[in-house]
């Protein structure tokens, strides 16, 4: 019997998996197991023999049972340890760069522009991309017969036959947000409005959808001088140069009086654009003093308030800053292009942290 004990305890200690343990259990304690059979023999023994063998056999059965349980638990622990070692994962590792998405240059530049103007006290205003022709045109001093309507290659939203309400349009510029912001906030006001605009046009520098940022500042004593300073500050910060020459060219927009187009000094030497030096000029935006009709359409009294406004192409300045030659590629969703021109997802542009890094 001490043989039995040793044989089983040894076999249990050496078992390397649950199936082996189960085999040992059946061999020792199953219906026809060695220990079970021995226990059954007790019935045939004399009372004296039984008194001696009974407790020993019972103790042996208990000992084997707990040895099996202990070994089973030890094997399970070892298996878990093994798994934890094998499946170990350092959750503090940075994400793999090739699996990371990137930020589109238009989004990046919109963030840059927003950061710069926020620093000068401009909030962000928004308006719908499907706009009434009143907001897109009339309120901006562009009446029905005005040639600017034709010039803008407007997309009109279809109306059912017999529905002769004035049409809605895909907004052709961000300027209608000026009106909405004035109506919502009154004066004084300082906002920019970045967003999508639409015109039926398509070539290397024109796409049917593109992005503009509108600027509007209305207060009691705003002048062209304020406009000039704000734009100079913007251009220096955006192109990350210490000095820029801006050229204000007299121009005409229905919604401003006087109006100016603004060019920036640049050089194209060696085929690459450098901002702030050279003898070339590049147009970057339209601007002017807000026309009294426009202030009135926004619910602001032009006798009491005046302001400046400007409108700039975001895609355009993104192309200039990051040397992107073809506008159409912006909207092709070509991953190779995005990998080349895109920005790291967590590099949010701020004035203190750096705009473009
Ligand atoms: N809305 C004009 C355009 O799309 C740009 C513009 C010019 C906006 C002068 C302005 C402005 O606010 O004052 O071409």
Coordinates of C-alpha atoms and ligand atoms in Angstrom, one line a residue:
X1 CA 0.0 0.0 0.0
X2 CA 2.9 2.4 0.6
X3 CA 3.9 1.4 -2.9
X4 CA 0.6 2.6 -4.2
X5 CA 1.0 5.9 -2.4
X6 CA 4.5 6.5 -3.7
X7 CA 3.6 5.5 -7.3
X8 CA 0.6 7.8 -7.5
X9 CA 2.2 10.8 -5.7
X10 CA 5.2 10.5 -8.0
X11 CA 3.1 10.2 -11.1
X12 CA 0.9 13.1 -10.1
X13 CA 3.9 15.3 -9.5
X14 CA 5.3 14.4 -12.9
X15 CA 2.0 14.9 -14.8
X16 CA 2.4 17.7 -17.3
X17 CA -1.2 18.3 -18.3
X18 CA -4.7 17.9 -17.3
X19 CA -5.4 14.8 -19.4
X20 CA -2.5 13.0 -17.7
X21 CA -4.0 13.9 -14.3
X22 CA -7.4 12.7 -15.3
X23 CA -5.9 9.4 -16.4
X24 CA -4.2 9.0 -13.0
X25 CA -7.5 9.9 -11.2
X26 CA -9.3 7.2 -13.1
X27 CA -6.6 4.7 -12.5
X28 CA -6.6 5.3 -8.7
X29 CA -10.0 6.5 -7.8
X30 CA -12.3 5.7 -10.7
X31 CA -14.9 2.9 -10.4
X32 CA -12.3 0.3 -11.1
X33 CA -9.4 2.3 -9.8
X34 CA -6.8 0.6 -7.6
X35 CA -7.7 2.5 -4.5
X36 CA -11.4 2.1 -5.1
X37 CA -11.0 -1.6 -5.4
X38 CA -8.9 -1.8 -2.3
X39 CA -11.6 0.2 -0.4
X40 CA -14.2 -2.3 -1.7
X41 CA -12.0 -5.2 -0.3
X42 CA -12.6 -3.8 3.2
X43 CA -16.0 -5.4 3.3
X44 CA -14.4 -8.8 3.0
X45 CA -11.9 -8.2 5.8
X46 CA -12.2 -9.2 9.4
X47 CA -13.2 -6.5 11.7
X48 CA -9.7 -6.2 13.0
X49 CA -8.1 -6.0 9.6
X50 CA -10.7 -3.4 8.6
X51 CA -9.9 -1.3 11.7
X52 CA -6.3 -1.1 10.7
X53 CA -6.7 -0.9 6.8
X54 CA -9.8 1.3 6.7
X55 CA -8.4 4.6 8.0
X56 CA -5.2 4.1 6.0
X57 CA -7.0 3.6 2.8
X58 CA -9.4 6.5 3.4
X59 CA -6.4 8.7 4.2
X60 CA -4.7 7.5 1.1
X61 CA -7.8 8.3 -1.0
X62 CA -7.9 11.8 0.5
X63 CA -4.2 12.4 0.0
X64 CA -4.4 11.3 -3.7
X65 CA -7.5 13.5 -4.2
X66 CA -5.8 16.6 -2.8
X67 CA -2.6 15.9 -4.6
X68 CA -4.5 15.7 -7.9
X69 CA -6.3 19.0 -7.1
X70 CA -3.0 20.7 -6.1
X71 CA -1.2 19.5 -9.2
X72 CA -4.1 20.6 -11.4
X73 CA -4.1 24.1 -9.8
X74 CA -0.3 24.3 -10.2
X75 CA -0.6 23.4 -13.9
X76 CA -3.3 26.0 -14.5
X77 CA -1.1 28.7 -12.8
X78 CA 1.9 27.7 -14.9
X79 CA -0.3 27.8 -18.1
X80 CA -1.5 31.3 -17.1
X81 CA 2.0 32.5 -16.4
X82 CA 3.1 31.2 -19.7
X83 CA 0.3 33.0 -21.5
X84 CA 1.0 36.2 -19.8
X85 CA 4.6 36.0 -20.7
X86 CA 3.7 35.2 -24.3
X87 CA 1.0 37.8 -24.8
X88 CA 2.9 40.6 -23.0
X89 CA 2.1 44.0 -24.4
X90 CA 3.7 47.3 -23.6
X91 CA 0.8 49.7 -23.7
X92 CA 3.1 52.7 -23.3
X93 CA 4.7 52.0 -26.7
X94 CA 4.0 54.8 -29.2
X95 CA 1.7 53.9 -32.1
X96 CA 3.5 52.7 -35.2
X97 CA 3.9 55.6 -37.5
X98 CA 2.9 53.7 -40.6
X99 CA -0.4 52.9 -39.1
X100 CA -1.2 56.5 -38.2
X101 CA -3.5 58.6 -40.3
X102 CA -2.4 62.1 -41.3
X103 CA -4.0 65.5 -41.3
X104 CA -4.9 67.0 -44.7
X105 CA -3.1 70.2 -45.6
X106 CA -6.4 72.1 -45.8
X107 CA -7.3 71.0 -42.3
X108 CA -3.8 71.9 -41.1
X109 CA -3.8 75.3 -42.7
X110 CA -7.3 76.0 -41.4
X111 CA -6.0 75.3 -37.9
X112 CA -3.0 77.5 -38.4
X113 CA -5.1 80.4 -39.7
X114 CA -7.6 80.0 -36.8
X115 CA -4.7 80.0 -34.3
X116 CA -3.3 83.2 -35.7
X117 CA -6.6 85.1 -35.8
X118 CA -7.6 83.7 -32.4
X119 CA -4.5 85.4 -31.0
X120 CA -5.8 88.7 -32.4
X121 CA -9.2 88.3 -30.8
X122 CA -11.2 86.7 -33.7
X123 CA -13.7 84.0 -33.0
X124 CA -14.8 81.4 -35.5
X125 CA -18.2 81.9 -37.1
X126 CA -20.1 79.3 -39.3
X127 CA -22.8 79.3 -41.9
X128 CA -24.5 76.7 -44.1
X129 CA -23.0 75.5 -47.4
X130 CA -26.4 75.5 -49.0
X131 CA -27.3 79.1 -48.8
X132 CA -30.2 81.3 -49.9
X133 CA -29.4 83.6 -52.7
X134 CA -30.3 86.5 -50.4
X135 CA -27.4 85.7 -48.0
X136 CA -25.0 84.7 -50.8
X137 CA -25.8 87.8 -53.0
X138 CA -28.4 90.4 -52.1
X139 CA -27.3 91.0 -48.6
X140 CA -23.8 91.5 -49.9
X141 CA -24.9 94.3 -52.1
X142 CA -25.0 92.0 -55.2
X143 CA -28.5 92.6 -56.7
X144 CA -30.2 90.3 -59.2
X145 CA -28.9 91.9 -62.3
X146 CA -25.3 92.3 -61.0
X147 CA -22.6 90.8 -63.2
X148 CA -20.9 89.3 -60.1
X149 CA -23.6 86.6 -60.1
X150 CA -22.7 85.4 -63.5
X151 CA -19.0 85.7 -62.9
X152 CA -19.1 83.4 -59.9
X153 CA -20.2 80.3 -61.9
X154 CA -22.8 79.6 -59.3
X155 CA -24.3 76.2 -58.6
X156 CA -28.1 76.6 -58.2
X157 CA -30.2 74.1 -56.3
X158 CA -32.9 72.7 -58.5
X159 CA -36.5 73.8 -57.7
X160 CA -39.6 71.8 -58.8
X161 CA -41.4 73.1 -61.8
X162 CA -43.8 75.8 -60.7
X163 CA -41.9 76.5 -57.5
X164 CA -40.9 80.1 -58.1
X165 CA -39.4 80.9 -54.7
X166 CA -35.9 82.5 -55.0
X167 CA -33.3 79.8 -55.5
X168 CA -30.9 78.4 -53.0
X169 CA -27.3 78.1 -54.1
X170 CA -24.1 76.3 -53.0
X171 CA -22.4 79.3 -51.4
X172 CA -19.9 80.8 -53.8
X173 CA -17.9 82.4 -51.0
X174 CA -17.7 82.6 -47.2
X175 CA -18.9 86.2 -47.3
X176 CA -22.6 85.3 -46.4
X177 CA -21.3 84.3 -43.0
X178 CA -20.5 88.0 -42.4
X179 CA -24.2 88.7 -42.6
X180 CA -25.2 85.7 -40.4
X181 CA -22.6 86.6 -37.8
X182 CA -23.7 90.3 -37.7
X183 CA -27.3 89.3 -37.3
X184 CA -26.5 86.8 -34.6
X185 CA -24.0 88.9 -32.6
X186 CA -24.4 92.5 -33.5
X187 CA -21.6 95.0 -33.1
X188 CA -18.8 95.2 -32.1
X189 CA -17.8 91.9 -33.7
X190 CA -14.5 90.2 -34.7
X191 CA -14.9 86.9 -36.5
X192 CA -13.3 84.7 -39.1
X193 CA -15.3 82.1 -41.1
X194 CA -13.3 79.3 -42.7
X195 CA -15.2 76.8 -44.8
X196 CA -16.1 75.2 -48.1
X197 CA -17.3 77.1 -51.1
X198 CA -18.4 76.0 -54.6
X199 CA -18.0 77.3 -58.1
X200 CA -18.4 75.6 -61.5
X201 CA -14.7 75.8 -62.4
X202 CA -12.0 73.2 -63.0
X203 CA -8.3 73.5 -63.9
X204 CA -4.9 73.4 -62.2
X205 CA -5.7 76.1 -59.7
X206 CA -9.6 75.8 -59.6
X207 CA -11.8 73.0 -58.3
X208 CA -15.6 73.1 -58.0
X209 CA -15.3 72.9 -54.2
X210 CA -12.6 74.8 -52.4
X211 CA -12.0 76.6 -49.1
X212 CA -12.0 80.2 -48.1
X213 CA -11.6 82.1 -44.9
X214 CA -13.6 85.2 -44.3
X215 CA -12.6 87.9 -41.9
X216 CA -14.8 90.6 -40.4
X217 CA -14.1 93.3 -37.8
X218 CA -16.7 95.9 -36.9
X219 CA -16.3 98.5 -34.3
X220 CA -16.8 102.3 -33.8
X221 CA -13.5 103.4 -35.3
X222 CA -12.1 100.7 -37.5
X223 CA -10.1 101.9 -40.5
X224 CA -8.1 100.5 -43.4
X225 CA -5.0 101.0 -41.2
X226 CA -6.4 98.3 -38.9
X227 CA -7.0 96.0 -41.8
X228 CA -3.4 96.5 -43.0
X229 CA -1.9 95.7 -39.6
X230 CA -4.0 92.6 -39.1
X231 CA -3.2 91.3 -42.5
X232 CA 0.5 92.0 -42.1
X233 CA 0.5 90.2 -38.7
X234 CA -1.3 87.3 -40.2
X235 CA 1.0 86.9 -43.2
X236 CA 4.2 87.1 -41.1
X237 CA 2.8 84.5 -38.6
X238 CA 1.5 82.2 -41.3
X239 CA 4.6 82.2 -43.6
X240 CA 6.8 82.3 -40.5
X241 CA 8.9 85.2 -41.7
X242 CA 9.9 88.4 -39.8
X243 CA 9.2 90.8 -42.5
X244 CA 6.7 91.0 -45.4
X245 CA 5.8 93.6 -47.9
X246 CA 2.1 93.7 -48.7
X247 CA 0.8 95.7 -51.7
X248 CA -2.7 97.0 -51.5
X249 CA -4.1 97.4 -55.0
X250 CA -7.3 99.3 -55.5
X251 CA -10.0 96.9 -56.7
X252 CA -13.8 96.5 -56.6
X253 CA -16.1 94.2 -54.7
X254 CA -19.8 95.0 -54.3
X255 CA -19.6 94.4 -50.5
X256 CA -16.7 96.7 -49.7
X257 CA -16.0 100.4 -50.3
X258 CA -13.2 101.1 -50.8
X259 CA -11.9 97.7 -51.9
X260 CA -8.4 96.4 -52.2
X261 CA -6.7 93.3 -53.4
X262 CA -3.7 92.4 -51.5
X263 CA -0.5 91.0 -53.0
X264 CA 2.5 89.7 -51.1
X265 CA 6.1 90.1 -52.1
X266 CA 7.8 86.9 -53.2
X267 CA 10.4 85.3 -55.4
X268 CA 10.2 82.4 -57.7
X269 CA 13.9 82.0 -58.1
X270 CA 15.0 78.4 -58.9
X271 CA 11.3 77.5 -59.4
X272 CA 10.5 77.6 -55.7
X273 CA 8.4 80.2 -54.0
X274 CA 9.9 82.3 -51.3
X275 CA 7.7 84.7 -49.4
X276 CA 9.0 88.0 -48.2
X277 CA 11.8 88.5 -50.8
X278 CA 12.3 89.1 -54.5
X279 CA 10.5 91.2 -57.1
X280 CA 7.3 89.3 -57.8
X281 CA 3.9 89.9 -56.3
X282 CA 1.3 87.3 -55.6
X283 CA -2.3 88.0 -55.0
X284 CA -3.6 86.3 -51.8
X285 CA -6.9 88.0 -50.9
X286 CA -9.6 90.5 -51.4
X287 CA -10.6 93.0 -48.8
X288 CA -12.0 96.4 -48.0
X289 CA -14.2 98.5 -45.7
X290 CA -17.6 96.9 -45.2
X291 CA -20.2 98.6 -47.5
X292 CA -23.0 100.4 -45.5
X293 CA -25.6 98.3 -47.3
X294 CA -23.9 95.1 -46.0
X295 CA -23.8 96.4 -42.4
X296 CA -27.5 97.3 -42.7
X297 CA -28.3 93.8 -44.1
X298 CA -26.6 92.5 -41.0
X299 CA -28.7 94.6 -38.7
X300 CA -25.9 97.1 -37.9
X301 CA -26.3 100.8 -38.1
X302 CA -23.6 102.2 -40.5
X303 CA -23.9 105.7 -39.0
X304 CA -22.6 104.3 -35.8
X305 CA -20.3 101.4 -36.8
X306 CA -17.8 100.6 -39.5
X307 CA -15.6 97.7 -40.2
X308 CA -13.2 95.8 -42.5
X309 CA -13.6 92.5 -44.2
X310 CA -11.4 90.2 -46.2
X311 CA -11.7 86.9 -48.0
X312 CA -8.8 84.5 -48.7
X313 CA -8.4 81.2 -50.4
X314 CA -7.2 78.6 -47.9
X315 CA -6.2 76.0 -50.5
X316 CA -4.3 78.8 -52.3
X317 CA -2.2 79.8 -49.3
X318 CA -1.7 76.1 -48.4
X319 CA -0.2 75.5 -51.9
X320 CA 2.0 78.6 -51.4
X321 CA 3.3 77.6 -47.9
X322 CA 3.8 73.9 -48.5
X323 CA 4.9 74.0 -52.2
X324 CA 2.0 72.0 -53.5
X325 CA 1.7 72.6 -57.3
X326 CA -1.7 71.3 -58.3
X327 CA -4.9 72.2 -56.5
X328 CA -6.8 69.2 -57.9
X329 CA -4.6 66.8 -56.0
X330 CA -6.0 68.2 -52.8
X331 CA -9.3 66.4 -53.4
X332 CA -8.2 63.2 -55.2
X333 CA -7.9 61.3 -51.8
X334 CA -4.7 59.7 -53.1
X335 CA -3.1 58.1 -50.0
X336 CA 0.4 58.5 -51.5
X337 CA -0.2 62.3 -51.8
X338 CA -1.6 62.5 -48.3
X339 CA 1.4 60.6 -46.9
X340 CA 3.7 63.1 -48.6
X341 CA 1.9 66.3 -47.9
X342 CA -0.1 65.3 -44.7
X343 CA 0.7 66.3 -41.2
X344 CA 1.2 64.2 -38.0
X345 CA -2.1 63.7 -36.3
X346 CA -1.1 65.1 -32.9
X347 CA 0.8 68.2 -34.1
X348 CA -1.9 70.7 -33.4
X349 CA -0.7 74.1 -34.6
X350 CA -0.4 76.8 -31.9
X351 CA 1.4 80.1 -31.9
X352 CA 3.5 79.1 -28.9
X353 CA 4.2 75.5 -30.0
X354 CA 4.9 76.3 -33.6
X355 CA 2.5 76.4 -36.6
X356 CA 3.9 74.0 -39.1
X357 CA 6.8 72.0 -37.6
Ligands
LIG1 N1 -16.0 87.1 -51.5 C1 -14.8 87.4 -52.3 C2 -14.6 86.3 -53.3 O1 -15.0 85.2 -53.0 C3 -13.6 87.6 -51.5 C4 -13.7 88.9 -50.7 C5 -13.3 90.1 -51.2 C6 -14.2 88.8 -49.4 C7 -13.4 91.2 -50.4 C8 -14.3 89.9 -48.6 C9 -13.9 91.2 -49.1 O2 -14.8 89.9 -47.4 O3 -13.9 92.3 -48.4 O4 -13.9 86.4 -54.2

